[in-house]
């Protein structure tokens, strides 16, 4: 359990960027989109989003909604886009390396 | 846990970030509750989905510390209650150990005095010679023997001094360490 929590934390940034690259989303929507795929403490999203904004990987804009408070939408920046491309490449390489390592281990046994 | 409790914990523990940042995060969480409830969830459900607020605070502040100053993060987590209990426990430990150390050192002083007395015992023959005008060979031998014992005891004194000094020094260091808020080793 604890191990997978650490895994998820590590890739949360990648998942968030992928999701907002597809379309601008607001915090709650984003939380739902992620929870659909992986179980994660949704509260961790907001500090992460703040950091992404601070690092200029995404920007925010407010949009009035017919129901409830105005929604803060997150939009990816060009910088965020290139960062995401790099992240995905790294992620794929990493997953491949780890898989290779595990397979290599079972071959020797 | 309901919305109030969740936000209360966040608000009270996010003190070391700027007010703007804190308000922004609190707003984010509050909106999250609002949207969730619009979607038919209860406050408890939403709070559960958000995760443990203490864990979140730790994460948020953890980010902060590494950004501002990586060296302060180990020092700042000592809480007041922890300190109070440490001082109380510490007080009782000192009540026992300090008198014990004083006792041991007193014993050492006694040992010192004994060995000095034995070493100097031949000198006592000098006043006896002048006052009583006699010199007893038996006493002379006894004094030399006593001096031999005295030399032995000097060795004992040196060893015990080293031992006691080490004990006292490490105890003192431990004390300083505790008072400065370090970990109990």
mmCIF file of N, CA and C in Angstrom, chain B residues 43-155:
data_model
loop_
_atom_site.group_PDB
_atom_site.id
_atom_site.type_symbol
_atom_site.label_atom_id
_atom_site.label_comp_id
_atom_site.label_asym_id
_atom_site.label_seq_id
_atom_site.Cartn_x
_atom_site.Cartn_y
_atom_site.Cartn_z
ATOM 1 N N UNK B 43 -20.004 15.676 2.840
ATOM 2 C CA UNK B 43 -18.752 16.316 3.245
ATOM 3 C C UNK B 43 -17.724 15.275 3.671
ATOM 4 N N UNK B 44 -18.211 14.265 4.388
ATOM 5 C CA UNK B 44 -17.307 13.222 4.875
ATOM 6 C C UNK B 44 -16.639 12.477 3.720
ATOM 7 N N UNK B 45 -17.458 12.177 2.724
ATOM 8 C CA UNK B 45 -16.943 11.474 1.539
ATOM 9 C C UNK B 45 -15.842 12.293 0.871
ATOM 10 N N UNK B 46 -16.115 13.572 0.697
ATOM 11 C CA UNK B 46 -15.159 14.440 0.005
ATOM 12 C C UNK B 46 -13.873 14.557 0.812
ATOM 13 N N UNK B 47 -14.040 14.742 2.131
ATOM 14 C CA UNK B 47 -12.857 14.858 2.990
ATOM 15 C C UNK B 47 -12.015 13.588 2.896
ATOM 16 N N UNK B 48 -12.715 12.453 2.832
ATOM 17 C CA UNK B 48 -11.998 11.183 2.732
ATOM 18 C C UNK B 48 -11.219 11.096 1.413
ATOM 19 N N UNK B 49 -11.855 11.573 0.331
ATOM 20 C CA UNK B 49 -11.195 11.541 -0.974
ATOM 21 C C UNK B 49 -9.992 12.483 -1.026
ATOM 22 N N UNK B 50 -10.118 13.606 -0.315
ATOM 23 C CA UNK B 50 -9.018 14.561 -0.321
ATOM 24 C C UNK B 50 -7.803 13.988 0.391
ATOM 25 N N UNK B 51 -8.050 13.136 1.379
ATOM 26 C CA UNK B 51 -6.940 12.527 2.105
ATOM 27 C C UNK B 51 -6.737 13.151 3.463
ATOM 28 N N UNK B 52 -5.798 12.591 4.208
ATOM 29 C CA UNK B 52 -5.503 13.055 5.567
ATOM 30 C C UNK B 52 -4.959 14.482 5.534
ATOM 31 N N UNK B 53 -5.673 15.442 6.164
ATOM 32 C CA UNK B 53 -5.219 16.836 6.112
ATOM 33 C C UNK B 53 -3.827 17.040 6.714
ATOM 34 N N UNK B 54 -3.517 16.271 7.751
ATOM 35 C CA UNK B 54 -2.188 16.424 8.361
ATOM 36 C C UNK B 54 -1.092 16.006 7.383
ATOM 37 N N UNK B 55 -1.398 14.926 6.674
ATOM 38 C CA UNK B 55 -0.443 14.441 5.676
ATOM 39 C C UNK B 55 -0.262 15.500 4.581
ATOM 40 N N UNK B 56 -1.369 16.120 4.180
ATOM 41 C CA UNK B 56 -1.316 17.158 3.143
ATOM 42 C C UNK B 56 -0.490 18.348 3.614
ATOM 43 N N UNK B 57 -0.730 18.759 4.864
ATOM 44 C CA UNK B 57 0.018 19.888 5.416
ATOM 45 C C UNK B 57 1.511 19.575 5.389
ATOM 46 N N UNK B 58 1.815 18.349 5.803
ATOM 47 C CA UNK B 58 3.216 17.952 5.851
ATOM 48 C C UNK B 58 3.830 18.022 4.453
ATOM 49 N N UNK B 59 3.062 17.605 3.470
ATOM 50 C CA UNK B 59 3.562 17.631 2.109
ATOM 51 C C UNK B 59 3.765 19.059 1.616
ATOM 52 N N UNK B 60 2.767 19.908 1.891
ATOM 53 C CA UNK B 60 2.846 21.296 1.425
ATOM 54 C C UNK B 60 4.036 22.002 2.067
ATOM 55 N N UNK B 61 4.156 21.839 3.381
ATOM 56 C CA UNK B 61 5.253 22.501 4.080
ATOM 57 C C UNK B 61 6.584 21.863 3.723
ATOM 58 N N UNK B 62 6.547 20.580 3.449
ATOM 59 C CA UNK B 62 7.781 19.892 3.057
ATOM 60 C C UNK B 62 8.360 20.495 1.804
ATOM 61 N N UNK B 63 7.493 20.775 0.829
ATOM 62 C CA UNK B 63 7.922 21.452 -0.383
ATOM 63 C C UNK B 63 8.573 22.777 -0.058
ATOM 64 N N UNK B 64 7.911 23.493 0.820
ATOM 65 C CA UNK B 64 8.367 24.823 1.211
ATOM 66 C C UNK B 64 9.800 24.789 1.725
ATOM 67 N N UNK B 65 10.016 23.891 2.683
ATOM 68 C CA UNK B 65 11.323 23.859 3.333
ATOM 69 C C UNK B 65 12.439 23.570 2.343
ATOM 70 N N UNK B 66 12.201 22.641 1.419
ATOM 71 C CA UNK B 66 13.280 22.319 0.500
ATOM 72 C C UNK B 66 13.545 23.475 -0.437
ATOM 73 N N UNK B 67 12.507 24.292 -0.705
ATOM 74 C CA UNK B 67 12.716 25.419 -1.592
ATOM 75 C C UNK B 67 13.466 26.537 -0.868
ATOM 76 N N UNK B 68 13.014 26.854 0.337
ATOM 77 C CA UNK B 68 13.614 27.986 1.046
ATOM 78 C C UNK B 68 14.991 27.654 1.608
ATOM 79 N N UNK B 69 15.043 26.630 2.446
ATOM 80 C CA UNK B 69 16.305 26.326 3.100
ATOM 81 C C UNK B 69 16.305 24.860 3.508
ATOM 82 N N UNK B 70 17.075 24.062 2.807
ATOM 83 C CA UNK B 70 17.054 22.636 3.098
ATOM 84 C C UNK B 70 17.585 22.292 4.490
ATOM 85 N N UNK B 71 18.309 23.211 5.120
ATOM 86 C CA UNK B 71 18.918 22.869 6.410
ATOM 87 C C UNK B 71 17.983 23.035 7.587
ATOM 88 N N UNK B 72 16.917 23.819 7.410
ATOM 89 C CA UNK B 72 16.060 24.098 8.558
ATOM 90 C C UNK B 72 15.029 22.999 8.793
ATOM 91 N N UNK B 73 14.809 22.160 7.792
ATOM 92 C CA UNK B 73 13.680 21.240 7.883
ATOM 93 C C UNK B 73 13.763 20.280 9.058
ATOM 94 N N UNK B 74 14.986 19.909 9.481
ATOM 95 C CA UNK B 74 15.078 18.952 10.580
ATOM 96 C C UNK B 74 14.836 19.620 11.917
ATOM 97 N N UNK B 75 15.107 20.934 12.001
ATOM 98 C CA UNK B 75 15.013 21.624 13.284
ATOM 99 C C UNK B 75 13.596 22.083 13.606
ATOM 100 N N UNK B 76 12.816 22.379 12.584
ATOM 101 C CA UNK B 76 11.576 23.098 12.816
ATOM 102 C C UNK B 76 10.417 22.215 13.259
ATOM 103 N N UNK B 77 10.597 20.895 13.214
ATOM 104 C CA UNK B 77 9.464 20.031 13.478
ATOM 105 C C UNK B 77 9.267 19.714 14.956
ATOM 106 N N UNK B 78 10.140 20.237 15.837
ATOM 107 C CA UNK B 78 10.016 19.950 17.263
ATOM 108 C C UNK B 78 8.843 20.742 17.826
ATOM 109 N N UNK B 79 7.850 20.031 18.306
ATOM 110 C CA UNK B 79 6.662 20.723 18.782
ATOM 111 C C UNK B 79 6.788 21.076 20.263
ATOM 112 N N UNK B 80 5.932 21.948 20.706
ATOM 113 C CA UNK B 80 5.985 22.416 22.088
ATOM 114 C C UNK B 80 5.670 21.303 23.067
ATOM 115 N N UNK B 81 4.610 20.544 22.783
ATOM 116 C CA UNK B 81 4.236 19.467 23.709
ATOM 117 C C UNK B 81 5.368 18.459 23.853
ATOM 118 N N UNK B 82 5.990 18.158 22.736
ATOM 119 C CA UNK B 82 7.090 17.207 22.791
ATOM 120 C C UNK B 82 8.167 17.743 23.727
ATOM 121 N N UNK B 83 8.475 19.014 23.585
ATOM 122 C CA UNK B 83 9.498 19.621 24.428
ATOM 123 C C UNK B 83 9.139 19.559 25.897
ATOM 124 N N UNK B 84 7.868 19.872 26.214
ATOM 125 C CA UNK B 84 7.449 19.867 27.613
ATOM 126 C C UNK B 84 7.665 18.486 28.212
ATOM 127 N N UNK B 85 7.244 17.471 27.485
ATOM 128 C CA UNK B 85 7.397 16.110 28.024
ATOM 129 C C UNK B 85 8.865 15.739 28.141
ATOM 130 N N UNK B 86 9.638 16.181 27.190
ATOM 131 C CA UNK B 86 11.066 15.877 27.258
ATOM 132 C C UNK B 86 11.675 16.521 28.502
ATOM 133 N N UNK B 87 11.312 17.783 28.764
ATOM 134 C CA UNK B 87 11.890 18.462 29.916
ATOM 135 C C UNK B 87 11.467 17.809 31.228
ATOM 136 N N UNK B 88 10.177 17.395 31.289
ATOM 137 C CA UNK B 88 9.704 16.740 32.520
ATOM 138 C C UNK B 88 10.475 15.437 32.739
ATOM 139 N N UNK B 89 10.526 14.622 31.717
ATOM 140 C CA UNK B 89 11.241 13.353 31.826
ATOM 141 C C UNK B 89 12.690 13.574 32.170
ATOM 142 N N UNK B 90 13.240 14.573 31.534
ATOM 143 C CA UNK B 90 14.622 14.941 31.710
ATOM 144 C C UNK B 90 14.924 15.313 33.152
ATOM 145 N N UNK B 91 14.000 16.084 33.726
ATOM 146 C CA UNK B 91 14.135 16.538 35.108
ATOM 147 C C UNK B 91 14.261 15.340 36.046
ATOM 148 N N UNK B 92 13.399 14.347 35.851
ATOM 149 C CA UNK B 92 13.419 13.179 36.740
ATOM 150 C C UNK B 92 14.681 12.353 36.535
ATOM 151 N N UNK B 93 15.092 12.254 35.301
ATOM 152 C CA UNK B 93 16.332 11.500 35.042
ATOM 153 C C UNK B 93 17.498 12.190 35.744
ATOM 154 N N UNK B 94 17.512 13.529 35.653
ATOM 155 C CA UNK B 94 18.597 14.279 36.291
ATOM 156 C C UNK B 94 18.589 14.131 37.798
ATOM 157 N N UNK B 95 17.381 14.111 38.382
ATOM 158 C CA UNK B 95 17.253 13.969 39.835
ATOM 159 C C UNK B 95 17.946 12.696 40.303
ATOM 160 N N UNK B 96 17.897 11.666 39.488
ATOM 161 C CA UNK B 96 18.526 10.405 39.877
ATOM 162 C C UNK B 96 20.009 10.399 39.533
ATOM 163 N N UNK B 97 20.302 10.827 38.312
ATOM 164 C CA UNK B 97 21.666 10.606 37.819
ATOM 165 C C UNK B 97 22.679 11.608 38.370
ATOM 166 N N UNK B 98 22.248 12.870 38.540
ATOM 167 C CA UNK B 98 23.211 13.862 39.024
ATOM 168 C C UNK B 98 23.733 13.503 40.424
ATOM 169 N N UNK B 99 22.865 13.187 41.414
ATOM 170 C CA UNK B 99 23.390 12.761 42.725
ATOM 171 C C UNK B 99 24.284 11.524 42.631
ATOM 172 N N UNK B 100 23.909 10.621 41.738
ATOM 173 C CA UNK B 100 24.711 9.414 41.560
ATOM 174 C C UNK B 100 26.115 9.782 41.094
ATOM 175 N N UNK B 101 26.176 10.703 40.122
ATOM 176 C CA UNK B 101 27.486 11.129 39.617
ATOM 177 C C UNK B 101 28.275 11.832 40.717
ATOM 178 N N UNK B 102 27.566 12.691 41.492
ATOM 179 C CA UNK B 102 28.242 13.388 42.593
ATOM 180 C C UNK B 102 28.801 12.368 43.578
ATOM 181 N N UNK B 103 28.005 11.348 43.886
ATOM 182 C CA UNK B 103 28.449 10.281 44.793
ATOM 183 C C UNK B 103 29.696 9.599 44.272
ATOM 184 N N UNK B 104 29.674 9.274 42.995
ATOM 185 C CA UNK B 104 30.827 8.586 42.401
ATOM 186 C C UNK B 104 32.081 9.448 42.457
ATOM 187 N N UNK B 105 31.876 10.748 42.153
ATOM 188 C CA UNK B 105 33.032 11.654 42.197
ATOM 189 C C UNK B 105 33.548 11.813 43.625
ATOM 190 N N UNK B 106 32.646 11.847 44.613
ATOM 191 C CA UNK B 106 33.062 11.955 46.020
ATOM 192 C C UNK B 106 33.900 10.741 46.383
ATOM 193 N N UNK B 107 33.425 9.573 45.936
ATOM 194 C CA UNK B 107 34.182 8.348 46.190
ATOM 195 C C UNK B 107 35.579 8.465 45.607
ATOM 196 N N UNK B 108 35.643 9.063 44.409
ATOM 197 C CA UNK B 108 36.938 9.201 43.749
ATOM 198 C C UNK B 108 37.862 10.133 44.550
ATOM 199 N N UNK B 109 37.261 11.249 45.068
ATOM 200 C CA UNK B 109 38.054 12.189 45.880
ATOM 201 C C UNK B 109 38.604 11.463 47.104
ATOM 202 N N UNK B 110 37.759 10.603 47.718
ATOM 203 C CA UNK B 110 38.211 9.821 48.873
ATOM 204 C C UNK B 110 39.388 8.932 48.514
ATOM 205 N N UNK B 111 39.277 8.297 47.369
ATOM 206 C CA UNK B 111 40.344 7.418 46.902
ATOM 207 C C UNK B 111 41.640 8.210 46.716
ATOM 208 N N UNK B 112 41.504 9.409 46.153
ATOM 209 C CA UNK B 112 42.641 10.308 45.963
ATOM 210 C C UNK B 112 43.311 10.593 47.298
ATOM 211 N N UNK B 113 42.478 11.028 48.259
ATOM 212 C CA UNK B 113 42.999 11.408 49.574
ATOM 213 C C UNK B 113 43.726 10.221 50.186
ATOM 214 N N UNK B 114 43.106 9.030 50.064
ATOM 215 C CA UNK B 114 43.728 7.821 50.634
ATOM 216 C C UNK B 114 45.094 7.566 50.022
ATOM 217 N N UNK B 115 45.187 7.654 48.709
ATOM 218 C CA UNK B 115 46.469 7.326 48.077
ATOM 219 C C UNK B 115 47.521 8.381 48.393
ATOM 220 N N UNK B 116 47.083 9.655 48.466
ATOM 221 C CA UNK B 116 48.061 10.708 48.837
ATOM 222 C C UNK B 116 48.582 10.451 50.251
ATOM 223 N N UNK B 117 47.620 10.121 51.163
ATOM 224 C CA UNK B 117 48.007 9.834 52.547
ATOM 225 C C UNK B 117 49.025 8.706 52.616
ATOM 226 N N UNK B 118 48.751 7.637 51.886
ATOM 227 C CA UNK B 118 49.660 6.480 51.910
ATOM 228 C C UNK B 118 51.024 6.850 51.330
ATOM 229 N N UNK B 119 51.001 7.614 50.216
ATOM 230 C CA UNK B 119 52.261 7.993 49.571
ATOM 231 C C UNK B 119 53.126 8.854 50.493
ATOM 232 N N UNK B 120 52.470 9.722 51.284
ATOM 233 C CA UNK B 120 53.220 10.663 52.122
ATOM 234 C C UNK B 120 53.547 10.087 53.490
ATOM 235 N N UNK B 121 53.049 8.838 53.769
ATOM 236 C CA UNK B 121 53.222 8.297 55.124
ATOM 237 C C UNK B 121 54.685 8.263 55.606
ATOM 238 N N UNK B 122 55.699 8.016 54.759
ATOM 239 C CA UNK B 122 57.075 8.034 55.275
ATOM 240 C C UNK B 122 57.464 9.393 55.854
ATOM 241 N N UNK B 123 56.821 10.461 55.308
ATOM 242 C CA UNK B 123 57.165 11.798 55.809
ATOM 243 C C UNK B 123 56.809 11.955 57.286
ATOM 244 N N UNK B 124 55.805 11.174 57.737
ATOM 245 C CA UNK B 124 55.385 11.297 59.138
ATOM 246 C C UNK B 124 56.505 10.854 60.093
ATOM 247 N N UNK B 125 57.427 10.053 59.571
ATOM 248 C CA UNK B 125 58.541 9.606 60.425
ATOM 249 C C UNK B 125 59.439 10.778 60.791
ATOM 250 N N UNK B 126 59.459 11.802 59.946
ATOM 251 C CA UNK B 126 60.341 12.951 60.195
ATOM 252 C C UNK B 126 59.931 13.721 61.462
ATOM 253 N N UNK B 127 58.657 14.164 61.551
ATOM 254 C CA UNK B 127 58.278 14.848 62.807
ATOM 255 C C UNK B 127 58.428 13.940 64.030
ATOM 256 N N UNK B 128 58.113 12.627 63.831
ATOM 257 C CA UNK B 128 58.244 11.738 64.986
ATOM 258 C C UNK B 128 59.691 11.715 65.473
ATOM 259 N N UNK B 129 60.631 11.715 64.517
ATOM 260 C CA UNK B 129 62.052 11.683 64.869
ATOM 261 C C UNK B 129 62.433 12.928 65.650
ATOM 262 N N UNK B 130 61.907 14.088 65.216
ATOM 263 C CA UNK B 130 62.264 15.338 65.877
ATOM 264 C C UNK B 130 61.603 15.488 67.231
ATOM 265 N N UNK B 131 60.301 15.063 67.299
ATOM 266 C CA UNK B 131 59.562 15.276 68.553
ATOM 267 C C UNK B 131 59.957 14.246 69.603
ATOM 268 N N UNK B 132 59.912 12.958 69.216
ATOM 269 C CA UNK B 132 60.167 11.907 70.210
ATOM 270 C C UNK B 132 61.626 11.479 70.258
ATOM 271 N N UNK B 133 62.390 11.973 69.280
ATOM 272 C CA UNK B 133 63.802 11.646 69.236
ATOM 273 C C UNK B 133 64.061 10.150 69.082
ATOM 274 N N UNK B 134 63.086 9.407 68.518
ATOM 275 C CA UNK B 134 63.311 7.983 68.318
ATOM 276 C C UNK B 134 63.105 7.660 66.835
ATOM 277 N N UNK B 135 63.713 6.570 66.356
ATOM 278 C CA UNK B 135 63.436 6.102 65.017
ATOM 279 C C UNK B 135 63.200 4.596 65.080
ATOM 280 N N UNK B 136 61.928 4.202 64.798
ATOM 281 C CA UNK B 136 61.606 2.779 64.856
ATOM 282 C C UNK B 136 61.776 2.181 63.469
ATOM 283 N N UNK B 137 62.618 1.152 63.370
ATOM 284 C CA UNK B 137 62.844 0.513 62.067
ATOM 285 C C UNK B 137 61.550 -0.126 61.556
ATOM 286 N N UNK B 138 60.783 -0.737 62.508
ATOM 287 C CA UNK B 138 59.513 -1.373 62.125
ATOM 288 C C UNK B 138 58.584 -0.363 61.470
ATOM 289 N N UNK B 139 58.496 0.818 62.085
ATOM 290 C CA UNK B 139 57.629 1.877 61.517
ATOM 291 C C UNK B 139 58.126 2.299 60.148
ATOM 292 N N UNK B 140 59.454 2.346 60.014
ATOM 293 C CA UNK B 140 60.039 2.715 58.730
ATOM 294 C C UNK B 140 59.608 1.738 57.641
ATOM 295 N N UNK B 141 59.687 0.440 57.929
ATOM 296 C CA UNK B 141 59.275 -0.562 56.952
ATOM 297 C C UNK B 141 57.775 -0.460 56.647
ATOM 298 N N UNK B 142 57.000 -0.270 57.756
ATOM 299 C CA UNK B 142 55.544 -0.128 57.587
ATOM 300 C C UNK B 142 55.242 1.035 56.645
ATOM 301 N N UNK B 143 55.983 2.142 56.836
ATOM 302 C CA UNK B 143 55.738 3.329 56.008
ATOM 303 C C UNK B 143 56.064 3.030 54.539
ATOM 304 N N UNK B 144 57.166 2.314 54.313
ATOM 305 C CA UNK B 144 57.549 1.998 52.932
ATOM 306 C C UNK B 144 56.486 1.102 52.279
ATOM 307 N N UNK B 145 55.996 0.099 53.071
ATOM 308 C CA UNK B 145 54.930 -0.765 52.566
ATOM 309 C C UNK B 145 53.694 0.062 52.189
ATOM 310 N N UNK B 146 53.353 0.983 53.119
ATOM 311 C CA UNK B 146 52.181 1.842 52.881
ATOM 312 C C UNK B 146 52.356 2.625 51.583
ATOM 313 N N UNK B 147 53.609 3.091 51.355
ATOM 314 C CA UNK B 147 53.891 3.839 50.142
ATOM 315 C C UNK B 147 53.649 2.964 48.908
ATOM 316 N N UNK B 148 54.039 1.691 49.035
ATOM 317 C CA UNK B 148 53.796 0.757 47.931
ATOM 318 C C UNK B 148 52.317 0.653 47.620
ATOM 319 N N UNK B 149 51.519 0.479 48.678
ATOM 320 C CA UNK B 149 50.055 0.451 48.492
ATOM 321 C C UNK B 149 49.575 1.743 47.855
ATOM 322 N N UNK B 150 50.158 2.854 48.327
ATOM 323 C CA UNK B 150 49.786 4.167 47.796
ATOM 324 C C UNK B 150 50.004 4.221 46.289
ATOM 325 N N UNK B 151 51.135 3.664 45.820
ATOM 326 C CA UNK B 151 51.433 3.668 44.374
ATOM 327 C C UNK B 151 50.372 2.873 43.607
ATOM 328 N N UNK B 152 50.032 1.714 44.193
ATOM 329 C CA UNK B 152 48.967 0.915 43.580
ATOM 330 C C UNK B 152 47.682 1.717 43.433
ATOM 331 N N UNK B 153 47.365 2.374 44.557
ATOM 332 C CA UNK B 153 46.102 3.124 44.569
ATOM 333 C C UNK B 153 46.122 4.268 43.559
ATOM 334 N N UNK B 154 47.332 4.834 43.340
ATOM 335 C CA UNK B 154 47.431 5.913 42.355
ATOM 336 C C UNK B 154 46.998 5.409 40.981
ATOM 337 N N UNK B 155 47.416 4.162 40.679
ATOM 338 C CA UNK B 155 47.001 3.580 39.396
ATOM 339 C C UNK B 155 45.475 3.478 39.347
#
